[in-house]
Amino acid sequence: MARYLDLHPVDPQPRLVGQVVAALRDDDALIAYPTDSGYALGCRVGNRDGRDRILRIRGLDDRHHFTLVCADFGQLGQLVHVDNAAFRTIRSCTPGPYTFILPGTPEVPRRLLHPKKKTVGVRIPDHRVVSAILAELGEPLLSSSLILPGETEPRTMGWEIKEDLEHQVDIVIEAGETPAEPTTVVDFSDGAPEVLRHGAGDTSRFE
């Protein structure tokens, strides 16, 4: 049964952040956590079972583009290849509700890359709770929007997630209601930006 942790949305309690990070590190936990564009599922990058659990919960196959949620641009730059043009554009959009698809570096395990394109999603959320977890963890989170089969928008309320997924995730983090709109997804893998999903982030700069 999932643990339910209530974190302050602006000033998250260090003790509770520490409990989340300890579970991610020591127990290979799968968490449901709030972001600036709805809830997401997350685990450590090295958690193989966590990856498979995310796919099962979301009803997805191995072609799904996972997202690596990063603390800052320096961490993001270690995971994906970013040319100068993309660098300037992405830098101007982060932190924020955007996911960028880019070619992965050798730092990214092959099982997390798109099987044909060798790409992966990266993003830097604008959310205090996520920032606190990432700072304490010291590494990115392997993540995917919490959009359940048959639904089109991410979940927004922790207590509802706890009721529906209490036997499928290990921790549900509550930090107030989140926006219902998913991230805007922009593919830079071929050089020029291509908007794959119109979401919470403004797309005008890419079109």
Short mmCIF file of N, CA and C in Angstrom, two decimals, residues 26-108:
data_model
loop_
_atom_site.label_atom_id
_atom_site.label_comp_id
_atom_site.label_asym_id
_atom_site.label_seq_id
_atom_site.Cartn_x
_atom_site.Cartn_y
_atom_site.Cartn_z
N ASP A 26 17.04 3.61 -1.55
CA ASP A 26 17.24 2.36 -0.81
C ASP A 26 16.23 1.28 -1.16
N ASP A 27 15.04 1.69 -1.56
CA ASP A 27 13.96 0.73 -1.80
C ASP A 27 13.54 0.65 -3.26
N ASP A 28 14.25 1.39 -4.14
CA ASP A 28 13.84 1.44 -5.55
C ASP A 28 12.36 1.78 -5.68
N ALA A 29 11.93 2.80 -4.94
CA ALA A 29 10.52 3.17 -4.92
C ALA A 29 10.09 3.80 -6.24
N LEU A 30 8.82 3.62 -6.54
CA LEU A 30 8.14 4.33 -7.62
C LEU A 30 7.21 5.34 -6.97
N ILE A 31 7.37 6.63 -7.32
CA ILE A 31 6.59 7.67 -6.68
C ILE A 31 5.65 8.33 -7.68
N ALA A 32 4.54 8.84 -7.17
CA ALA A 32 3.66 9.73 -7.92
C ALA A 32 3.85 11.11 -7.32
N TYR A 33 4.27 12.06 -8.13
CA TYR A 33 4.66 13.36 -7.57
C TYR A 33 4.12 14.51 -8.42
N PRO A 34 3.86 15.67 -7.79
CA PRO A 34 3.30 16.81 -8.51
C PRO A 34 4.38 17.58 -9.26
N THR A 35 4.00 18.13 -10.41
CA THR A 35 4.90 18.99 -11.18
C THR A 35 4.13 20.24 -11.60
N ASP A 36 4.76 21.07 -12.41
CA ASP A 36 4.10 22.27 -12.91
C ASP A 36 3.15 21.98 -14.06
N SER A 37 2.96 20.70 -14.39
CA SER A 37 2.02 20.33 -15.45
C SER A 37 1.35 18.99 -15.11
N GLY A 38 0.79 18.91 -13.94
CA GLY A 38 0.12 17.69 -13.51
C GLY A 38 1.07 16.73 -12.80
N TYR A 39 0.52 15.60 -12.38
CA TYR A 39 1.32 14.59 -11.68
C TYR A 39 2.13 13.74 -12.66
N ALA A 40 3.21 13.18 -12.14
CA ALA A 40 4.06 12.29 -12.92
C ALA A 40 4.42 11.08 -12.07
N LEU A 41 4.84 10.03 -12.74
CA LEU A 41 5.42 8.85 -12.09
C LEU A 41 6.93 8.96 -12.19
N GLY A 42 7.65 8.62 -11.12
CA GLY A 42 9.10 8.75 -11.17
C GLY A 42 9.83 7.71 -10.34
N CYS A 43 11.05 7.39 -10.78
CA CYS A 43 11.94 6.49 -10.05
C CYS A 43 13.37 6.83 -10.43
N ARG A 44 14.32 6.19 -9.79
CA ARG A 44 15.72 6.41 -10.15
C ARG A 44 15.99 5.85 -11.55
N VAL A 45 16.94 6.47 -12.23
CA VAL A 45 17.29 6.05 -13.59
C VAL A 45 17.72 4.59 -13.62
N GLY A 46 18.39 4.14 -12.59
CA GLY A 46 18.88 2.77 -12.56
C GLY A 46 17.87 1.73 -12.11
N ASN A 47 16.65 2.13 -11.84
CA ASN A 47 15.62 1.23 -11.35
C ASN A 47 14.91 0.55 -12.53
N ARG A 48 15.39 -0.63 -12.91
CA ARG A 48 14.82 -1.34 -14.06
C ARG A 48 13.35 -1.71 -13.84
N ASP A 49 13.04 -2.18 -12.64
CA ASP A 49 11.67 -2.57 -12.35
C ASP A 49 10.75 -1.36 -12.37
N GLY A 50 11.27 -0.21 -11.91
CA GLY A 50 10.47 1.00 -11.90
C GLY A 50 10.05 1.40 -13.31
N ARG A 51 10.97 1.28 -14.25
CA ARG A 51 10.66 1.57 -15.65
C ARG A 51 9.51 0.70 -16.14
N ASP A 52 9.59 -0.59 -15.85
CA ASP A 52 8.56 -1.52 -16.31
C ASP A 52 7.22 -1.25 -15.63
N ARG A 53 7.27 -0.86 -14.36
CA ARG A 53 6.03 -0.54 -13.63
C ARG A 53 5.35 0.68 -14.24
N ILE A 54 6.14 1.68 -14.64
CA ILE A 54 5.56 2.87 -15.29
C ILE A 54 4.84 2.47 -16.57
N LEU A 55 5.49 1.63 -17.38
CA LEU A 55 4.87 1.19 -18.64
C LEU A 55 3.57 0.44 -18.38
N ARG A 56 3.55 -0.41 -17.35
CA ARG A 56 2.33 -1.18 -17.04
C ARG A 56 1.21 -0.25 -16.58
N ILE A 57 1.52 0.67 -15.68
CA ILE A 57 0.49 1.57 -15.16
C ILE A 57 -0.11 2.40 -16.28
N ARG A 58 0.73 2.86 -17.18
CA ARG A 58 0.26 3.74 -18.26
C ARG A 58 -0.25 2.96 -19.48
N GLY A 59 -0.03 1.67 -19.52
CA GLY A 59 -0.47 0.87 -20.65
C GLY A 59 0.31 1.18 -21.92
N LEU A 60 1.63 1.35 -21.78
CA LEU A 60 2.49 1.75 -22.90
C LEU A 60 3.44 0.63 -23.28
N ASP A 61 4.03 0.74 -24.48
CA ASP A 61 5.01 -0.25 -24.90
C ASP A 61 6.43 0.33 -24.85
N ASP A 62 7.40 -0.45 -25.33
CA ASP A 62 8.80 -0.05 -25.22
C ASP A 62 9.18 1.13 -26.10
N ARG A 63 8.30 1.54 -26.99
CA ARG A 63 8.60 2.69 -27.85
C ARG A 63 8.29 4.02 -27.17
N HIS A 64 7.78 3.96 -25.95
CA HIS A 64 7.45 5.18 -25.22
C HIS A 64 8.69 6.02 -24.97
N HIS A 65 8.57 7.32 -25.19
CA HIS A 65 9.66 8.24 -24.89
C HIS A 65 9.62 8.60 -23.41
N PHE A 66 10.55 8.04 -22.65
CA PHE A 66 10.67 8.41 -21.25
C PHE A 66 11.27 9.81 -21.14
N THR A 67 11.07 10.42 -19.98
CA THR A 67 11.63 11.74 -19.71
C THR A 67 12.57 11.66 -18.51
N LEU A 68 13.71 12.29 -18.63
CA LEU A 68 14.63 12.44 -17.52
C LEU A 68 14.42 13.84 -16.94
N VAL A 69 13.93 13.89 -15.72
CA VAL A 69 13.63 15.16 -15.06
C VAL A 69 14.87 15.63 -14.33
N CYS A 70 15.34 16.81 -14.70
CA CYS A 70 16.65 17.30 -14.25
C CYS A 70 16.51 18.46 -13.28
N ALA A 71 17.54 18.62 -12.45
CA ALA A 71 17.56 19.72 -11.48
C ALA A 71 17.91 21.04 -12.14
N ASP A 72 18.79 21.00 -13.14
CA ASP A 72 19.25 22.23 -13.76
C ASP A 72 19.79 21.93 -15.16
N PHE A 73 20.20 23.00 -15.85
CA PHE A 73 20.65 22.84 -17.23
C PHE A 73 21.97 22.08 -17.31
N GLY A 74 22.81 22.22 -16.29
CA GLY A 74 24.07 21.49 -16.27
C GLY A 74 23.84 19.99 -16.27
N GLN A 75 22.88 19.52 -15.47
CA GLN A 75 22.56 18.10 -15.42
C GLN A 75 21.95 17.65 -16.74
N LEU A 76 21.08 18.47 -17.29
CA LEU A 76 20.45 18.14 -18.57
C LEU A 76 21.51 17.96 -19.66
N GLY A 77 22.50 18.84 -19.68
CA GLY A 77 23.53 18.80 -20.71
C GLY A 77 24.41 17.57 -20.67
N GLN A 78 24.42 16.85 -19.55
CA GLN A 78 25.19 15.61 -19.46
C GLN A 78 24.44 14.43 -20.07
N LEU A 79 23.15 14.59 -20.30
CA LEU A 79 22.31 13.47 -20.72
C LEU A 79 21.95 13.49 -22.19
N VAL A 80 21.97 14.68 -22.80
CA VAL A 80 21.56 14.78 -24.21
C VAL A 80 22.54 15.68 -24.96
N HIS A 81 22.60 15.47 -26.28
CA HIS A 81 23.41 16.30 -27.16
C HIS A 81 22.58 17.51 -27.58
N VAL A 82 23.07 18.71 -27.30
CA VAL A 82 22.35 19.94 -27.59
C VAL A 82 23.24 20.85 -28.43
N ASP A 83 22.80 21.16 -29.67
CA ASP A 83 23.60 22.08 -30.48
C ASP A 83 23.34 23.52 -30.03
N ASN A 84 24.07 24.48 -30.61
CA ASN A 84 24.01 25.86 -30.13
C ASN A 84 22.62 26.47 -30.28
N ALA A 85 21.97 26.23 -31.42
CA ALA A 85 20.64 26.81 -31.65
C ALA A 85 19.63 26.26 -30.64
N ALA A 86 19.65 24.94 -30.46
CA ALA A 86 18.72 24.33 -29.50
C ALA A 86 19.05 24.78 -28.08
N PHE A 87 20.33 24.94 -27.78
CA PHE A 87 20.75 25.35 -26.44
C PHE A 87 20.09 26.66 -26.06
N ARG A 88 20.16 27.64 -26.93
CA ARG A 88 19.61 28.96 -26.62
C ARG A 88 18.11 28.89 -26.41
N THR A 89 17.43 28.15 -27.28
CA THR A 89 15.97 28.06 -27.17
C THR A 89 15.55 27.33 -25.91
N ILE A 90 16.17 26.20 -25.66
CA ILE A 90 15.80 25.40 -24.48
C ILE A 90 16.13 26.16 -23.20
N ARG A 91 17.27 26.81 -23.19
CA ARG A 91 17.66 27.57 -22.00
C ARG A 91 16.63 28.65 -21.67
N SER A 92 16.06 29.26 -22.71
CA SER A 92 15.08 30.34 -22.49
C SER A 92 13.75 29.80 -21.97
N CYS A 93 13.52 28.50 -22.11
CA CYS A 93 12.23 27.91 -21.72
C CYS A 93 12.27 27.20 -20.37
N THR A 94 13.44 27.13 -19.77
CA THR A 94 13.57 26.34 -18.55
C THR A 94 13.96 27.21 -17.36
N PRO A 95 13.46 26.87 -16.15
CA PRO A 95 12.50 25.79 -15.89
C PRO A 95 11.11 26.15 -16.39
N GLY A 96 10.34 25.11 -16.72
CA GLY A 96 8.99 25.35 -17.21
C GLY A 96 8.35 24.08 -17.71
N PRO A 97 7.10 24.17 -18.20
CA PRO A 97 6.32 22.99 -18.58
C PRO A 97 6.62 22.50 -20.00
N TYR A 98 7.88 22.20 -20.26
CA TYR A 98 8.31 21.71 -21.57
C TYR A 98 9.08 20.40 -21.41
N THR A 99 8.89 19.50 -22.37
CA THR A 99 9.73 18.31 -22.51
C THR A 99 10.41 18.40 -23.87
N PHE A 100 11.73 18.20 -23.89
CA PHE A 100 12.49 18.28 -25.13
C PHE A 100 13.04 16.91 -25.49
N ILE A 101 12.83 16.51 -26.73
CA ILE A 101 13.35 15.24 -27.23
C ILE A 101 14.68 15.49 -27.94
N LEU A 102 15.74 14.82 -27.48
CA LEU A 102 17.08 15.04 -28.01
C LEU A 102 17.85 13.73 -28.02
N PRO A 103 18.91 13.63 -28.85
CA PRO A 103 19.73 12.42 -28.84
C PRO A 103 20.42 12.24 -27.48
N GLY A 104 20.36 11.03 -26.96
CA GLY A 104 20.96 10.76 -25.67
C GLY A 104 22.47 10.61 -25.75
N THR A 105 23.14 10.92 -24.66
CA THR A 105 24.59 10.71 -24.53
C THR A 105 24.84 9.32 -23.95
N PRO A 106 26.10 8.88 -23.89
CA PRO A 106 26.39 7.58 -23.27
C PRO A 106 26.01 7.51 -21.78
N GLU A 107 25.69 8.65 -21.17
CA GLU A 107 25.27 8.64 -19.76
C GLU A 107 23.88 8.02 -19.58
N VAL A 108 23.12 7.93 -20.67
CA VAL A 108 21.76 7.41 -20.59
C VAL A 108 21.76 5.92 -20.92
#
